[in-house]
Amino acid sequence: MTGLANTNGRGNKQALVRDEILGRLDDLQVGDALPSERRLATELGVSRPTLRAVIDELVREGLLLRRHGSGTYVAEPKIALPLTMTSFSEDMTRRGMRPGSRVVDFQCLAAGAKLGQRLQISPVDEVWVITRLRLADDETMAIEWLHAPRRLLGDLRREELSDHSYYELLRERQAITIASGVQTIEPTVTSPEEAELLGVPVHSPAFLFERTTTSDGGEVVEFVRSVYRGDRYRLVTELRPALR
Amino acid sequence: MTGLANTNGRGNKQALVRDEILGRLDDLQVGDALPSERRLATELGVSRPTLRAVIDELVREGLLLRRHGSGTYVAEPKIALPLTMTSFSEDMTRRGMRPGSRVVDFQCLAAGAKLGQRLQISPVDEVWVITRLRLADDETMAIEWLHAPRRLLGDLRREELSDHSYYELLRERQAITIASGVQTIEPTVTSPEEAELLGVPVHSPAFLFERTTTSDGGEVVEFVRSVYRGDRYRLVTELRPALR
DNA sequence: GAGCGAAAGTGGTCTTGACCACTAGTTGAC
DNA sequence: GTCAACTAGTGGTCAAGACCACTTTCGCTC
């Protein structure tokens, strides 16, 4: 899935160490201990402060946890919590800001196992992956990666993306109407690639949104992953009467 | 407002430096430059890596921004974005987890200017400030600071807080019914105090919730500030038909 | 076998120093 | 007045090292 890599070719030692540690995490269970910092630093050929900086990141991201005097351990996964939301453009307009959107990349790929599962298609089926920036008053506020089964859109030209929303294209081409969806929101920190696109420092607090949307015929029509700047964003919820 | 301090008496150099910089920020405008790192380090009597660690935090929190080769500047404030939400206990129960709540502190204070404004009372009016932990299966998931005008609750005993929700107390004592509210959600990182209460490392990603709730008579009955663990939480939204 | 103290191991904090990469300001030539 | 080159300033990355504080393990004694 594009947008997830945290080593965007800069190849500095921190990035390389991070890759290495993430690779090792694949082979570990929750609760397993990593080698000690001194040992890992030696093994990976970096200084201990450099290693610690990377482990600091992974701890902040909830992947690792440290215990003073004991060790560094693989952390436990997350819990879900529900709520609802309106669209970016609508919100920006309501705030007297001019919403904008810019496609920075789009390509067609085989779905693969994970994305195939999310979209409920075969892993070999093709998927459009569209990378867009969401702007308000010409400032980048969010990055969005839209994944849509190719069979729903057929061949696609960049101009079509600029001139129409995905939902409009679905309606026009396939007579498909959006019915419902599920979205998750997590706090995160920006990767180097995300930081560059958003114009913020690396490892800044941010919102990570992931949304799976279903048509009224019951099929999954998109999976969207977005990163919203935490320095320029907060969510506001209108609370309903008879709060529990 | 309790819970905001990020130096909980540990008094290490990073905490002291952080206080000092935050103090200086009070006198600066958005866009103003801080003194250079080398200069600040000398002025504050710390090493440059130590200073940088603190500035890293403040950058992550969206208070400062750095430009390579240019300087460190006061960052711009945030934008709002709306949505809605259900209660902690309800969610935990739905997930097959046992919700719990524990009062760790409660005291009566004069509101002060800021809190007075939020609660629409005089700054000299008294306010109950109740600090609670929210637990699921005996693990702390969130910290909550409830601020309520004293005149709504009168004198309060700890057992009353444990045996009743605030809303029940309002109904019983004042015949007040909750009508609506506004809540904001931001990504943040945990302070040392919050980290200790939550049992997570300092500067871990977390959700910061702030909620102001109004009765059907139109008066503000509470201001609540909560920090939810980002490593054990994500928000899930059910999206409505006809997404815009 | 249990308990206690010491040692060894762990993470946490800080310093000094070096060097890289970027930006902004200054100066000189045209 | 403009432009290019240079310099000085900025942040960014990394290393080596020391020492503190906590936890775990081991060895010895009872």
XYZ file of C-alpha atoms (C1' of nucleotides) in Angstrom:
548
model
C 0.000 0.000 0.000
C 1.531 3.280 -1.041
C 2.118 5.907 1.559
C 3.070 3.555 4.356
C 6.826 3.438 3.831
C 8.783 5.536 6.285
C 12.057 5.396 4.423
C 11.561 7.389 1.261
C 15.007 6.870 -0.156
C 16.821 9.246 2.149
C 18.667 6.189 3.407
C 19.977 7.788 6.567
C 20.966 5.505 9.384
C 17.792 6.128 11.365
C 15.661 5.065 8.409
C 17.719 1.930 7.838
C 17.573 1.015 11.516
C 13.838 1.567 11.544
C 13.382 -0.776 8.585
C 15.510 -3.383 10.249
C 13.588 -3.230 13.513
C 10.208 -3.310 11.765
C 11.404 -6.349 9.869
C 12.321 -8.057 13.103
C 8.921 -7.212 14.589
C 7.312 -9.415 11.934
C 8.875 -12.414 13.640
C 7.888 -11.476 17.168
C 4.729 -11.776 19.269
C 3.155 -9.202 21.543
C 5.133 -9.196 24.763
C 8.367 -10.491 23.225
C 11.504 -8.610 24.160
C 13.832 -6.984 21.673
C 17.592 -7.290 22.175
C 18.967 -4.631 24.512
C 19.700 -1.195 23.102
C 23.447 -1.616 23.472
C 23.354 -4.925 21.707
C 21.086 -3.764 18.885
C 23.228 -0.671 18.378
C 26.297 -2.832 17.995
C 24.549 -5.326 15.734
C 23.222 -2.598 13.454
C 26.440 -0.583 13.472
C 25.009 2.616 14.883
C 25.457 4.588 18.073
C 23.106 4.089 20.958
C 21.587 7.600 20.719
C 20.812 6.942 17.060
C 19.140 3.646 17.888
C 17.259 5.231 20.757
C 15.855 7.904 18.492
C 14.335 5.221 16.279
C 12.985 3.239 19.208
C 11.519 6.489 20.559
C 9.516 6.786 17.323
C 8.273 3.217 17.431
C 7.264 3.639 21.053
C 5.354 6.833 20.210
C 3.606 4.959 17.406
C 2.489 2.271 19.817
C 4.519 -0.537 18.228
C 6.983 -0.922 21.087
C 7.007 -0.294 24.781
C 9.933 0.269 27.069
C 10.358 -0.619 30.687
C 13.066 1.157 32.601
C 15.639 -1.406 33.794
C 13.818 -4.299 32.158
C 13.842 -4.046 28.371
C 12.011 -3.099 25.197
C 8.954 -5.144 24.250
C 6.541 -5.603 21.383
C 3.415 -3.639 22.228
C -0.217 -4.661 22.221
C -2.616 -3.776 19.344
C -5.447 -1.264 19.447
C -9.136 -1.016 20.384
C -11.919 0.581 18.319
C -14.312 3.369 19.282
C -17.236 4.656 17.108
C -18.423 8.057 15.750
C -19.452 9.880 12.481
C -18.196 12.593 10.133
C -18.725 15.020 7.233
C -16.592 15.728 4.173
C -13.500 17.804 3.856
C -14.775 20.177 1.167
C -17.994 20.821 3.058
C -16.094 21.670 6.211
C -13.612 23.950 4.614
C -16.373 25.814 2.799
C -18.300 26.206 6.021
C -15.193 27.722 7.590
C -14.848 30.317 4.912
C -11.897 28.516 3.376
C -11.508 27.483 -0.228
C -11.269 23.698 -0.508
C -9.045 22.229 -3.179
C -7.756 18.889 -4.274
C -4.739 17.897 -6.315
C -3.908 14.506 -7.765
C -0.212 13.841 -7.330
C -0.103 10.234 -8.473
C -2.342 7.567 -9.918
C -1.551 4.068 -11.040
C -3.043 0.645 -11.493
C -1.728 -2.250 -9.409
C -2.668 -5.763 -8.470
C -4.541 -5.596 -5.168
C -2.443 -8.047 -3.182
C -3.668 -10.000 -0.172
C -4.341 -7.235 2.325
C -6.017 -4.785 -0.010
C -7.886 -7.615 -1.709
C -9.355 -8.516 1.645
C -10.355 -4.935 2.437
C -11.992 -4.484 -0.984
C -13.380 -8.019 -1.066
C -11.775 -8.820 -4.385
C -9.192 -11.320 -5.570
C -5.573 -10.425 -4.740
C -4.763 -10.513 -8.452
C -7.591 -8.127 -9.389
C -6.440 -4.677 -10.388
C -6.969 -1.610 -8.291
C -6.673 2.103 -9.069
C -4.504 3.792 -6.450
C -4.976 7.537 -6.511
C -2.863 9.803 -4.356
C -4.401 13.198 -3.691
C -3.658 16.233 -1.600
C -6.520 18.023 0.145
C -5.990 21.758 0.358
C -7.638 24.646 2.157
C -6.764 28.135 0.952
C -3.938 26.605 -1.046
C -2.327 25.004 1.965
C -2.025 21.223 2.099
C -4.075 19.848 4.989
C -4.243 16.158 4.194
C -2.971 13.401 1.972
C -5.419 10.839 0.663
C -4.799 7.464 -0.947
C -7.933 6.161 -2.654
C -8.013 2.476 -3.640
C -10.816 1.462 -5.989
C -11.377 -1.780 -7.941
C -10.457 -1.149 -11.555
C -13.528 -2.929 -12.822
C -15.663 -0.159 -11.341
C -13.852 2.604 -13.193
C -12.434 0.914 -16.253
C -9.693 2.927 -17.889
C -9.184 6.247 -16.199
C -7.640 9.510 -17.291
C -6.178 12.070 -14.962
C -8.526 14.788 -16.162
C -11.530 12.675 -15.257
C -10.240 12.557 -11.711
C -9.792 16.291 -11.592
C -13.165 17.087 -13.050
C -15.270 14.591 -11.138
C -15.466 13.060 -7.729
C -15.092 9.319 -7.505
C -18.683 9.001 -6.376
C -19.883 10.888 -9.446
C -17.866 8.579 -11.680
C -19.376 5.542 -9.940
C -22.882 6.875 -10.477
C -22.314 7.764 -14.118
C -20.426 4.658 -15.182
C -21.888 1.916 -13.045
C -25.146 3.325 -11.652
C -23.689 2.640 -8.217
C -24.874 4.607 -5.178
C -22.952 4.846 -1.936
C -24.844 3.373 0.999
C -22.603 3.175 4.038
C -19.116 2.777 5.330
C -16.819 2.367 8.293
C -13.999 4.715 9.134
C -11.294 4.511 11.739
C -9.289 7.402 13.179
C -6.015 7.098 15.015
C -3.453 9.552 16.272
C -0.161 9.081 14.468
C 3.024 10.952 13.610
C 4.084 11.899 10.082
C 6.574 9.861 8.108
C 9.262 11.623 6.026
C 7.183 11.176 2.860
C 3.994 12.423 4.486
C 5.858 15.271 6.152
C 7.186 16.421 2.816
C 3.779 16.325 1.095
C 2.091 18.090 4.012
C 4.862 20.621 4.567
C 5.308 19.719 8.228
C 8.227 18.272 10.151
C 8.744 14.535 10.296
C 7.056 12.810 13.245
C 4.501 15.580 13.811
C 1.222 14.520 15.448
C -1.431 13.727 12.824
C -4.736 11.937 12.326
C -4.723 8.727 10.387
C -8.125 7.990 8.784
C -8.978 4.716 7.080
C -12.367 4.278 5.437
C -14.072 1.381 3.667
C -17.185 2.351 1.733
C -19.999 0.086 0.512
C -22.600 0.576 -2.219
C -26.339 0.046 -1.664
C -25.870 -3.228 -3.522
C -23.583 -4.289 -0.699
C -20.269 -4.333 -2.522
C -17.129 -2.586 -1.311
C -16.319 0.241 -3.678
C -13.328 1.888 -2.019
C -10.710 1.815 0.631
C -9.293 5.237 1.520
C -6.386 6.021 3.760
C -5.799 9.674 4.766
C -3.335 11.551 6.926
C -4.578 14.886 8.314
C -2.250 17.382 9.859
C -2.510 17.391 13.617
C -1.123 20.894 13.871
C -3.859 22.380 11.689
C -6.689 20.017 12.597
C -8.936 18.959 15.304
C -12.160 17.126 15.025
C -15.303 18.735 16.351
C -18.301 16.643 17.249
C -21.826 17.839 17.774
C -23.127 15.830 20.697
C -26.666 14.545 20.635
C -29.354 15.015 23.319
C -29.566 12.299 26.014
C -25.850 11.561 26.142
C -25.202 8.296 27.864
C -6.497 23.767 34.509
C -5.146 20.615 36.061
C -3.555 18.020 33.855
C -1.851 20.469 31.535
C 1.508 20.757 33.237
C 4.236 18.779 31.550
C 6.728 19.068 34.345
C 5.404 16.999 37.193
C 8.185 17.731 39.609
C 10.780 15.492 38.010
C 12.747 18.659 37.385
C 15.081 17.193 34.797
C 16.756 19.566 32.397
C 14.399 18.760 29.541
C 11.394 19.659 31.667
C 12.959 22.906 32.820
C 13.917 23.845 29.270
C 10.412 23.056 28.082
C 8.907 25.338 30.718
C 11.273 28.094 29.780
C 10.475 27.865 26.074
C 6.722 27.696 26.693
C 7.075 30.799 28.844
C 8.830 32.601 26.022
C 6.131 31.552 23.572
C 3.620 33.594 25.562
C 5.452 36.711 24.391
C 5.691 35.747 20.744
C 3.335 35.861 17.774
C 2.729 33.218 15.143
C 5.617 33.382 12.705
C 8.095 34.866 15.160
C 11.484 33.211 15.269
C 13.012 31.708 18.375
C 16.702 32.278 19.073
C 18.910 29.731 17.304
C 19.392 26.348 18.888
C 23.016 26.993 19.695
C 22.171 30.260 21.322
C 19.216 28.932 23.314
C 21.280 25.992 24.504
C 23.950 28.317 25.805
C 21.427 30.667 27.389
C 19.639 27.819 29.152
C 22.808 26.014 30.158
C 22.109 22.748 28.392
C 23.655 20.843 25.519
C 22.294 21.245 22.040
C 20.986 17.633 21.784
C 19.073 18.190 25.028
C 17.553 21.391 23.712
C 16.748 19.736 20.405
C 14.890 16.947 22.152
C 12.599 19.506 23.765
C 12.095 21.432 20.546
C 11.329 18.104 18.832
C 8.457 17.642 21.293
C 7.085 21.122 20.777
C 7.285 20.682 17.022
C 5.420 17.355 17.266
C 2.778 19.077 19.353
C 2.303 21.714 16.694
C 3.537 24.632 18.799
C 6.744 25.219 16.860
C 7.958 24.624 13.376
C 11.477 24.291 12.113
C 12.944 25.221 8.780
C 16.218 23.641 7.801
C 18.856 26.371 7.449
C 16.440 29.120 8.419
C 15.304 28.829 12.026
C 12.642 27.752 14.494
C 9.323 29.593 14.419
C 6.105 29.855 16.382
C 3.543 27.688 14.623
C 0.036 28.513 13.458
C -3.083 27.428 15.409
C -5.527 24.750 14.373
C -8.675 24.277 12.284
C -11.848 22.465 13.362
C -13.615 19.534 11.710
C -16.985 18.092 12.894
C -18.324 14.614 13.811
C -20.220 12.713 16.603
C -19.586 10.043 19.266
C -20.855 7.586 21.868
C -19.778 7.014 25.461
C -16.820 5.133 26.802
C -18.748 2.690 28.994
C -21.137 1.836 26.177
C -18.277 1.127 23.817
C -16.308 -0.998 26.168
C -19.381 -3.034 27.046
C -20.130 -3.554 23.368
C -16.602 -4.842 22.904
C -16.985 -7.417 25.608
C -14.793 -5.444 27.962
C -15.651 -4.422 31.490
C -15.759 -0.622 31.772
C -14.593 0.965 34.995
C -13.939 4.383 36.400
C -11.808 5.559 39.275
C -11.690 9.003 40.868
C -8.087 9.885 41.606
C -8.583 13.494 42.672
C -11.336 16.017 43.279
C -11.156 19.549 44.525
C -12.911 22.875 44.432
C -11.183 25.853 42.818
C -11.970 29.306 41.566
C -12.668 29.032 37.853
C -10.199 31.606 36.586
C -10.515 33.500 33.323
C -10.194 30.717 30.792
C -12.375 28.148 32.502
C -14.846 30.856 33.466
C -15.221 31.673 29.812
C -15.700 28.037 28.792
C -18.314 27.470 31.520
C -19.880 30.923 31.105
C -19.452 31.803 34.747
C -17.540 34.470 36.654
C -13.789 33.778 37.016
C -14.220 33.917 40.813
C -17.066 31.365 40.828
C -16.103 27.984 42.187
C -15.748 24.885 40.092
C -15.479 21.200 40.983
C -12.495 19.656 39.242
C -12.722 15.882 39.217
C -9.897 13.767 37.890
C -10.937 10.271 36.824
C -9.373 7.301 35.120
C -11.419 5.339 32.592
C -10.617 1.640 32.618
C -11.427 -1.329 30.424
C -10.764 -4.769 31.921
C -8.814 -3.047 34.690
C -6.422 -1.340 32.294
C -6.346 2.448 32.217
C -7.444 3.713 28.795
C -8.088 7.376 29.445
C -7.766 10.198 31.912
C -10.654 12.603 32.327
C -10.782 16.008 34.003
C -14.363 17.087 34.592
C -14.977 20.767 35.443
C -18.453 21.595 36.737
C -19.800 24.788 38.356
C -20.054 24.213 42.083
C -23.449 25.809 42.269
C -24.836 22.900 40.226
C -23.557 20.254 42.624
C -23.296 22.027 45.937
C -21.104 20.160 48.400
C -19.908 16.883 47.031
C -18.629 13.714 48.616
C -16.327 11.260 46.918
C -18.784 8.386 47.345
C -21.439 10.334 45.486
C -19.092 10.542 42.541
C -18.411 6.852 42.622
C -22.033 5.821 42.954
C -23.548 8.196 40.403
C -22.718 9.713 37.093
C -22.506 13.469 36.953
C -25.566 13.585 34.742
C -27.582 11.604 37.287
C -26.526 14.034 40.001
C -27.581 16.970 37.834
C -30.988 15.439 37.229
C -31.561 14.580 40.857
C -30.298 17.796 42.430
C -31.155 20.429 39.869
C -33.705 18.825 37.524
C -31.275 19.613 34.753
C -31.295 17.581 31.539
C -28.428 17.461 29.083
C -29.368 18.839 25.673
C -26.284 19.167 23.513
C -22.614 19.815 23.377
C -19.516 20.379 21.325
C -16.441 18.208 21.466
C -13.057 18.592 19.867
C -10.518 15.852 19.181
C -6.861 16.381 18.504
C -3.888 14.103 18.169
C -1.375 14.766 20.911
C 1.469 13.079 22.767
C 1.406 12.162 26.451
C 3.005 14.349 29.092
C 4.992 12.739 31.924
C 1.999 13.045 34.274
C -0.425 11.627 31.734
C 2.038 8.897 30.787
C 2.306 7.821 34.396
C -1.470 7.701 34.944
C -2.027 5.842 31.663
C 0.904 3.488 32.060
C 2.451 4.426 28.718
C 5.738 6.068 27.794
C 6.051 9.844 27.771
C 5.283 11.470 24.409
C 3.223 8.560 23.102
C 0.583 9.426 20.474
C -2.817 10.024 22.118
C -6.214 11.597 21.505
C -7.021 14.798 23.315
C -10.796 15.288 23.725
C -12.352 18.503 25.015
C -16.108 18.730 25.485
C -18.442 21.507 26.572
C -21.944 20.335 27.417
C -25.139 22.411 27.648
C -28.454 21.753 29.402
C -31.845 22.053 27.679
C -32.181 25.342 29.524
C -29.186 26.540 27.564
C -26.636 26.799 30.343
C -23.178 25.252 30.217
C -22.988 22.467 32.776
C -19.550 21.011 32.202
C -16.217 21.274 30.520
C -14.385 17.947 30.188
C -10.865 17.357 29.024
C -9.772 13.749 28.320
C -6.644 12.036 27.078
C -7.162 8.648 25.417
C -4.317 6.285 24.724
C -3.370 6.295 21.071
C -1.754 2.891 21.307
C -4.968 1.226 22.509
C -7.482 3.405 20.692
C -8.789 4.373 17.401
C -12.044 5.996 16.613
C -14.474 4.180 14.364
C -17.165 6.088 12.518
C -20.261 4.656 10.919
C -20.679 6.638 7.736
C -24.127 7.707 6.678
C -25.766 7.116 3.255
C -25.298 9.847 0.649
C -21.824 10.866 1.681
C -21.024 14.284 0.363
C 13.994 -23.572 50.023
C 13.826 -18.751 51.166
C 15.667 -14.328 51.715
C 18.976 -10.818 51.130
C 22.592 -8.284 49.090
C 25.584 -7.575 45.312
C 26.447 -7.587 40.596
C 25.150 -7.333 36.011
C 22.035 -6.085 33.025
C 18.524 -2.892 31.341
C 16.648 1.816 29.905
C 17.128 7.158 30.803
C 19.533 11.570 30.652
C 23.069 14.484 29.364
C 27.524 16.335 27.431
C 31.046 17.349 24.032
C 32.170 17.351 19.555
C 32.170 16.793 14.516
C 30.298 17.241 10.169
C 26.475 17.681 6.651
C 22.894 20.361 4.270
C 20.114 24.331 3.754
C 19.092 29.389 3.948
C 19.981 34.163 4.295
C 22.881 37.997 4.018
C 26.862 40.367 2.167
C 30.069 41.704 -1.220
C 31.987 42.446 -5.595
C 31.720 42.405 -10.566
C 29.251 43.721 -14.519
C 20.425 47.614 -10.315
C 21.232 42.752 -10.874
C 23.454 38.527 -10.349
C 26.687 35.213 -8.705
C 29.770 33.635 -5.341
C 31.100 33.452 -0.822
C 30.436 33.523 4.039
C 28.017 33.050 8.108
C 24.327 31.523 10.068
C 20.744 28.069 10.634
C 18.841 23.189 11.475
C 19.955 17.910 10.827
C 22.493 13.692 11.781
C 25.667 11.006 14.135
C 29.298 9.281 17.394
C 31.547 8.406 21.755
C 31.246 8.586 26.325
C 29.751 9.152 31.144
C 26.673 8.583 34.668
C 21.988 7.796 36.820
C 18.052 4.827 37.981
C 15.549 0.662 37.665
C 15.125 -4.466 37.157
C 16.711 -9.009 37.010
C 19.825 -12.584 38.099
C 23.047 -14.868 40.851
C 25.415 -16.327 44.842
C 25.677 -16.873 49.606
C 23.793 -17.596 54.125
C 20.469 -19.324 57.162
